mmCIF file with all atom_site columns, C-alpha atoms in Angstrom:
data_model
loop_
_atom_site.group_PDB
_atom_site.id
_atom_site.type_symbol
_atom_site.label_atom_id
_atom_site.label_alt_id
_atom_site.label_comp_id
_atom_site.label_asym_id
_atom_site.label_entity_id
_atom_site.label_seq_id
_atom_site.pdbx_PDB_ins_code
_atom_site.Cartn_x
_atom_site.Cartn_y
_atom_site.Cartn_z
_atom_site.occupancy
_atom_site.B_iso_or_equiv
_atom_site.pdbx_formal_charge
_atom_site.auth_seq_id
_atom_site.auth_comp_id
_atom_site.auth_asym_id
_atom_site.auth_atom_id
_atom_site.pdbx_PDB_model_num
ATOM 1   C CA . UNK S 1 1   ? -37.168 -30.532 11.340 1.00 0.00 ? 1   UNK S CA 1
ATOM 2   C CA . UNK S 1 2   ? -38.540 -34.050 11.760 1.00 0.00 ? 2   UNK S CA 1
ATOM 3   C CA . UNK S 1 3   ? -38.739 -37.267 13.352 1.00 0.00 ? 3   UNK S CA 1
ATOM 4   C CA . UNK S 1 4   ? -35.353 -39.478 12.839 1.00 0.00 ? 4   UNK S CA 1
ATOM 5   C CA . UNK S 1 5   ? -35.614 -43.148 14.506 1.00 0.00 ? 5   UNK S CA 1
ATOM 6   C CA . UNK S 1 6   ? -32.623 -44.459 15.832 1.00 0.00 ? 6   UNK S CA 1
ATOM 7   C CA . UNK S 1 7   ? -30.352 -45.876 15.993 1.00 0.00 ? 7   UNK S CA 1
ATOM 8   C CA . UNK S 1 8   ? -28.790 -44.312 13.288 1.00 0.00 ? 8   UNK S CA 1
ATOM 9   C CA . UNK S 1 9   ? -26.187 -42.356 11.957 1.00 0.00 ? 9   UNK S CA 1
ATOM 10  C CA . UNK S 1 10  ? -26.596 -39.109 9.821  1.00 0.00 ? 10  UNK S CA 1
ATOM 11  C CA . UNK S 1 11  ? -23.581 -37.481 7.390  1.00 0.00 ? 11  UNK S CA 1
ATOM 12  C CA . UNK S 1 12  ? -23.903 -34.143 6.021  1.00 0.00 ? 12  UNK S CA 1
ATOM 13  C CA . UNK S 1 13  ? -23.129 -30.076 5.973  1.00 0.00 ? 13  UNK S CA 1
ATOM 14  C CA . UNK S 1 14  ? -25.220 -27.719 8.249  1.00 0.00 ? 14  UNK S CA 1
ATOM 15  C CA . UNK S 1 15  ? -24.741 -23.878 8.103  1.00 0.00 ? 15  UNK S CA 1
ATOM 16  C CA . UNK S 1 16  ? -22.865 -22.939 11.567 1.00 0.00 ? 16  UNK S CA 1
ATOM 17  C CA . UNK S 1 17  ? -26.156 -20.788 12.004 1.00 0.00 ? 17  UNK S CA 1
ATOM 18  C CA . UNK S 1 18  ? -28.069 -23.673 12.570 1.00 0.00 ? 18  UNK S CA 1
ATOM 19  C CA . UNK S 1 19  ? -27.486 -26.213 15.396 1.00 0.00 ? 19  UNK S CA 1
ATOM 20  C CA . UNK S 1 20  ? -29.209 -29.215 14.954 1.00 0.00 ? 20  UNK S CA 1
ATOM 21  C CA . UNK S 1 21  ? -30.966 -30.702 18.411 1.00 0.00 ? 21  UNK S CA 1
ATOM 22  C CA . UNK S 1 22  ? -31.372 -34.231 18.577 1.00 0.00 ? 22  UNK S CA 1
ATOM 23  C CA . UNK S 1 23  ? -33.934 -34.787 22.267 1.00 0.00 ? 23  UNK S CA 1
ATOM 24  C CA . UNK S 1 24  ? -35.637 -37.289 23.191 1.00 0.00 ? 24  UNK S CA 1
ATOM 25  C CA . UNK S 1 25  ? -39.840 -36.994 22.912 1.00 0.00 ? 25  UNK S CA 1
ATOM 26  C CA . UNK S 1 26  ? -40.833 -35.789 26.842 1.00 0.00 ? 26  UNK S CA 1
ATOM 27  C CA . UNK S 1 27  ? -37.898 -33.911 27.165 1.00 0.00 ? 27  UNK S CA 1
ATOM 28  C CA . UNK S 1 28  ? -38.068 -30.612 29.366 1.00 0.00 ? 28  UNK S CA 1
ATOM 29  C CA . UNK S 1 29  ? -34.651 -28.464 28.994 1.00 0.00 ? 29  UNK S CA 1
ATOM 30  C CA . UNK S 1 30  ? -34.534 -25.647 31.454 1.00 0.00 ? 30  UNK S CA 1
ATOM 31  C CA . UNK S 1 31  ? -32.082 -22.797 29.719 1.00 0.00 ? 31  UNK S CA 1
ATOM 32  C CA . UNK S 1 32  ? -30.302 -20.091 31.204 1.00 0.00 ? 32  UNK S CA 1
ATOM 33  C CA . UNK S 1 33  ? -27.400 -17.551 29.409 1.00 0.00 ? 33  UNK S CA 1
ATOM 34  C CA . UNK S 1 34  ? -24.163 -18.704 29.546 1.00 0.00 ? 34  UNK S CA 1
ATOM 35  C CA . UNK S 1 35  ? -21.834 -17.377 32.413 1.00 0.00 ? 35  UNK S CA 1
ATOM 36  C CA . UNK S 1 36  ? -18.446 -17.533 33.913 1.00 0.00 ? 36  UNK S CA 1
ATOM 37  C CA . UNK S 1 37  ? -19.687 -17.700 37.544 1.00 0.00 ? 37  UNK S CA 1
ATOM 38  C CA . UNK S 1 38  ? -23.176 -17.959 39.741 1.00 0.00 ? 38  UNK S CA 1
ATOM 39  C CA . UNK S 1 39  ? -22.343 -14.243 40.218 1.00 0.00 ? 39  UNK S CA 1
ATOM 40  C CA . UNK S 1 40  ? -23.215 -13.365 36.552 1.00 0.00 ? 40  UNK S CA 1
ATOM 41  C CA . UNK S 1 41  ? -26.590 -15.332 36.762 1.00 0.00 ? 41  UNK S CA 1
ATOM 42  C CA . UNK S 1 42  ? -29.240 -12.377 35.491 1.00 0.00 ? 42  UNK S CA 1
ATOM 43  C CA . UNK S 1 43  ? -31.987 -14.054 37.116 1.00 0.00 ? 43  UNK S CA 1
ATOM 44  C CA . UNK S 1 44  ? -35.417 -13.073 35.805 1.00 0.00 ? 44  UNK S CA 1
ATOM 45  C CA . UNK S 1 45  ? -37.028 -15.041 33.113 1.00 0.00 ? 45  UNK S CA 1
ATOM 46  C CA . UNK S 1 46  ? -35.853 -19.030 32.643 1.00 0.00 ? 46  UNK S CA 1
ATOM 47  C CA . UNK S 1 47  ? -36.753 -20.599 29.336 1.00 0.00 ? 47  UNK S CA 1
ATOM 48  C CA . UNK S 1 48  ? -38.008 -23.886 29.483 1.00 0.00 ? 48  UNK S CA 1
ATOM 49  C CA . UNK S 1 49  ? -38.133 -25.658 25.856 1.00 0.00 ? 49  UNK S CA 1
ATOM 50  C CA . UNK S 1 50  ? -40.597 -28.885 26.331 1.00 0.00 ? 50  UNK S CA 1
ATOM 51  C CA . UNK S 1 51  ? -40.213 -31.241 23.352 1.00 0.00 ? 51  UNK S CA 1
ATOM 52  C CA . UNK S 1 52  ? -44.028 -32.918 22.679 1.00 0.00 ? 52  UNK S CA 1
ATOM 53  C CA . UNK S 1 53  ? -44.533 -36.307 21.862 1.00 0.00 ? 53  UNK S CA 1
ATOM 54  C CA . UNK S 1 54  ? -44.317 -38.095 25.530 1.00 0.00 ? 54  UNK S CA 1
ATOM 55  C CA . UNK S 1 55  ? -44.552 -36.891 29.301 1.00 0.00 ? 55  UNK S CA 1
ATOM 56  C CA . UNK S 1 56  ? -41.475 -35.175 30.738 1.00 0.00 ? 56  UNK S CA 1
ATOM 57  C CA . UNK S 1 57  ? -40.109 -33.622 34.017 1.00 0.00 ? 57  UNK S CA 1
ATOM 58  C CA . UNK S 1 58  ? -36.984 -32.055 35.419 1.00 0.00 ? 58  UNK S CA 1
ATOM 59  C CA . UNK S 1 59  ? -35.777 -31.140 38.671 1.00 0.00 ? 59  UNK S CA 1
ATOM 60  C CA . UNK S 1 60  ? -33.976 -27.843 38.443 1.00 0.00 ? 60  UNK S CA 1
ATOM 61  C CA . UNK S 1 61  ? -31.534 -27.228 41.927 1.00 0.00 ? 61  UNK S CA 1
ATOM 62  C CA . UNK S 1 62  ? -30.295 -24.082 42.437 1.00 0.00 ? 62  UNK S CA 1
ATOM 63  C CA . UNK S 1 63  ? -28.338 -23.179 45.357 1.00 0.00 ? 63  UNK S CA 1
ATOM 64  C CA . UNK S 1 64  ? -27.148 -19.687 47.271 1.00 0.00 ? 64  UNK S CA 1
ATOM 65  C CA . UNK S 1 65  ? -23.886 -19.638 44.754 1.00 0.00 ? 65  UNK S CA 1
ATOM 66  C CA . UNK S 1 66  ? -21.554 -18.521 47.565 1.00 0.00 ? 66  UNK S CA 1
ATOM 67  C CA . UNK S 1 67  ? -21.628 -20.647 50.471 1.00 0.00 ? 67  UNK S CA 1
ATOM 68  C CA . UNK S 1 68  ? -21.544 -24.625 50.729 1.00 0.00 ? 68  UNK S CA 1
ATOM 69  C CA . UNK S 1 69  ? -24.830 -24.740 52.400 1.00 0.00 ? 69  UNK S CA 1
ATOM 70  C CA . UNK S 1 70  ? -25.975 -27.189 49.938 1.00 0.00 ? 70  UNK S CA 1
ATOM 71  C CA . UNK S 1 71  ? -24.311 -29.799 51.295 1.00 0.00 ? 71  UNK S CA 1
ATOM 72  C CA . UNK S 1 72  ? -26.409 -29.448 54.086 1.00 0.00 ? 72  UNK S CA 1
ATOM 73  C CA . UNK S 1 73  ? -29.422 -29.976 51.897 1.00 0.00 ? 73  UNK S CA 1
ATOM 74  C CA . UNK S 1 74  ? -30.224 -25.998 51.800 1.00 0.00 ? 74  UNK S CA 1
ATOM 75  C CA . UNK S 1 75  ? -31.291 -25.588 47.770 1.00 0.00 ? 75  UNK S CA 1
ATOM 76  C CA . UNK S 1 76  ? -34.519 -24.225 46.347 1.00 0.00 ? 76  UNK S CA 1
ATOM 77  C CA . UNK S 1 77  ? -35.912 -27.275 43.784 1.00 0.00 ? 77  UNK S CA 1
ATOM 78  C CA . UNK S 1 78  ? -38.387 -25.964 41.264 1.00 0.00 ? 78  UNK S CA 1
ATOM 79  C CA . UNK S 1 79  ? -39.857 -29.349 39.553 1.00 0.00 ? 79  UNK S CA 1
ATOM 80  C CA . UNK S 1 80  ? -41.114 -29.147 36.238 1.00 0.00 ? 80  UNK S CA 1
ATOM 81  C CA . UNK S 1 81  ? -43.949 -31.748 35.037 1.00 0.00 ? 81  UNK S CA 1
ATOM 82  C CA . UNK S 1 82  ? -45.150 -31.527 31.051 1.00 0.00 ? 82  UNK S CA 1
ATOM 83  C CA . UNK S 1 83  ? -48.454 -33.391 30.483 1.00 0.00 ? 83  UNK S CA 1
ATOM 84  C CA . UNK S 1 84  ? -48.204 -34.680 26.846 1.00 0.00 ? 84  UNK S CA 1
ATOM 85  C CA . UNK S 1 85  ? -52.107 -35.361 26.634 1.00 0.00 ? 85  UNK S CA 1
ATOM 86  C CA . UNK S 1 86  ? -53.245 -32.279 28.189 1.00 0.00 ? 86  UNK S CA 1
ATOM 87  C CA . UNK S 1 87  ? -49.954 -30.116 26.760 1.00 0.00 ? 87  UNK S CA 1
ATOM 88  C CA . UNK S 1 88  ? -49.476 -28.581 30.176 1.00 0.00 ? 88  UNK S CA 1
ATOM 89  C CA . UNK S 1 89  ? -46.470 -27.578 31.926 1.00 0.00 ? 89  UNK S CA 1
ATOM 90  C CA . UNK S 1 90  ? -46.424 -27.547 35.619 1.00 0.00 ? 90  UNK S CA 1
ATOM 91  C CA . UNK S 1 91  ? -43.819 -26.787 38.299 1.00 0.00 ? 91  UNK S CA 1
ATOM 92  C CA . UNK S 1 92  ? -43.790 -26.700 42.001 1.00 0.00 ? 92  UNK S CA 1
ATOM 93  C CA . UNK S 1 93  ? -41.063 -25.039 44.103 1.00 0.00 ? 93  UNK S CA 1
ATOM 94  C CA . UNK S 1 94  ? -39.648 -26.162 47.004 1.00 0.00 ? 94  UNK S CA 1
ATOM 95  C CA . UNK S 1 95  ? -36.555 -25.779 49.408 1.00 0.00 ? 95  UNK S CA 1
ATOM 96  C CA . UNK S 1 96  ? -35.165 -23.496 51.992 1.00 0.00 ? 96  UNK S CA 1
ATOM 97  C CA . UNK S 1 97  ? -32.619 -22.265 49.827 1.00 0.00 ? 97  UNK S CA 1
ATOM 98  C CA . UNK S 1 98  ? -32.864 -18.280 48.257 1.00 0.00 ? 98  UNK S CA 1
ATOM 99  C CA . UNK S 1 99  ? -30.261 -17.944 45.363 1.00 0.00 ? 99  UNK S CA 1
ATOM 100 C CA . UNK S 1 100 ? -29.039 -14.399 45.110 1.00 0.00 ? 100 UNK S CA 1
ATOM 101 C CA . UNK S 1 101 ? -30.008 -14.595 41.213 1.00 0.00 ? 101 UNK S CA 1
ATOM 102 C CA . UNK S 1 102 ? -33.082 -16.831 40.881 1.00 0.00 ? 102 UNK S CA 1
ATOM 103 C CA . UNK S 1 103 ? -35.464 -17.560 38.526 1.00 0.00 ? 103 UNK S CA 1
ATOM 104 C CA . UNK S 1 104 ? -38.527 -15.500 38.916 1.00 0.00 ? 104 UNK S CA 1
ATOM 105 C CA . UNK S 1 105 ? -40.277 -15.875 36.105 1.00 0.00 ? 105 UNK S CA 1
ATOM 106 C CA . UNK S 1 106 ? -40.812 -18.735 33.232 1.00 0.00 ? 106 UNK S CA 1
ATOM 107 C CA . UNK S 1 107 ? -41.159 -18.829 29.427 1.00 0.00 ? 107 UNK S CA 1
ATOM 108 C CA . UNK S 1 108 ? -41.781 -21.852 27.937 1.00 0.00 ? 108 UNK S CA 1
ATOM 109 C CA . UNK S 1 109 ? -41.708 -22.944 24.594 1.00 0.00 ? 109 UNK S CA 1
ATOM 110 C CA . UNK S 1 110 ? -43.544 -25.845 22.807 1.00 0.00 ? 110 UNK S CA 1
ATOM 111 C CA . UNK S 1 111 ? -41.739 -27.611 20.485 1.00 0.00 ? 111 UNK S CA 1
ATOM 112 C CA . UNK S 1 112 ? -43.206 -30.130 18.275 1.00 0.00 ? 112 UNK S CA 1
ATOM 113 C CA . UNK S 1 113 ? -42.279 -32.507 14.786 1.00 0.00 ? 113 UNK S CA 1
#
């Protein structure tokens, strides 16, 4: 792991084990398990990698996953604010909408160079 300044371009063989991540300093990337449909959201825990180096923040929208409500503005926004200097994460939720599956909890992990 390391620090590559760009623009560049990089040549070589990587393991398919490993997955090589190339994010910007400040970034926040909300992740959830992969699934065919809304339906199949587990809901639960939400990891939330934050990448250190520079402020951050992300908007996650999440809707009712059945209806097209959110058209009419009805989502649930949880907003997601990483403090380089202090290394805090905060989030504030907001909305009207309540997804069948949501989020109710958050892990977060720190990653750094």
């Amino acid at each position: 792991s390391g620090v590559i300044a760009g623009p560049t371009s990089l040549d070589g063989v990587v393991d398919l084990s490993v997955v090589p991540a190339f994010v910007q300093s400040g970034t926040v990337l909300p992740l959830a398990p992969v699934v065919q449909s809304t339906e199949d959201l587990p809901g639960g825990a939400l990891e939330v990698q934050v990448y250190a180096g520079a402020d951050g923040k992300f908007t996650l929208v999440e809707d009712d996953g059945s209806t097209l409500s959110y058209q009419a503005g009805n989502v649930r926004k949880t907003s997601f604010v990483w403090n380089d200097e202090k290394k805090t994460l905060s989030w504030t939720v907001s909305g009207s909408a309540t997804p069948a599956h949501r989020f109710t909890e958050v892990t977060a992990t720190l990653v750094t160079s």
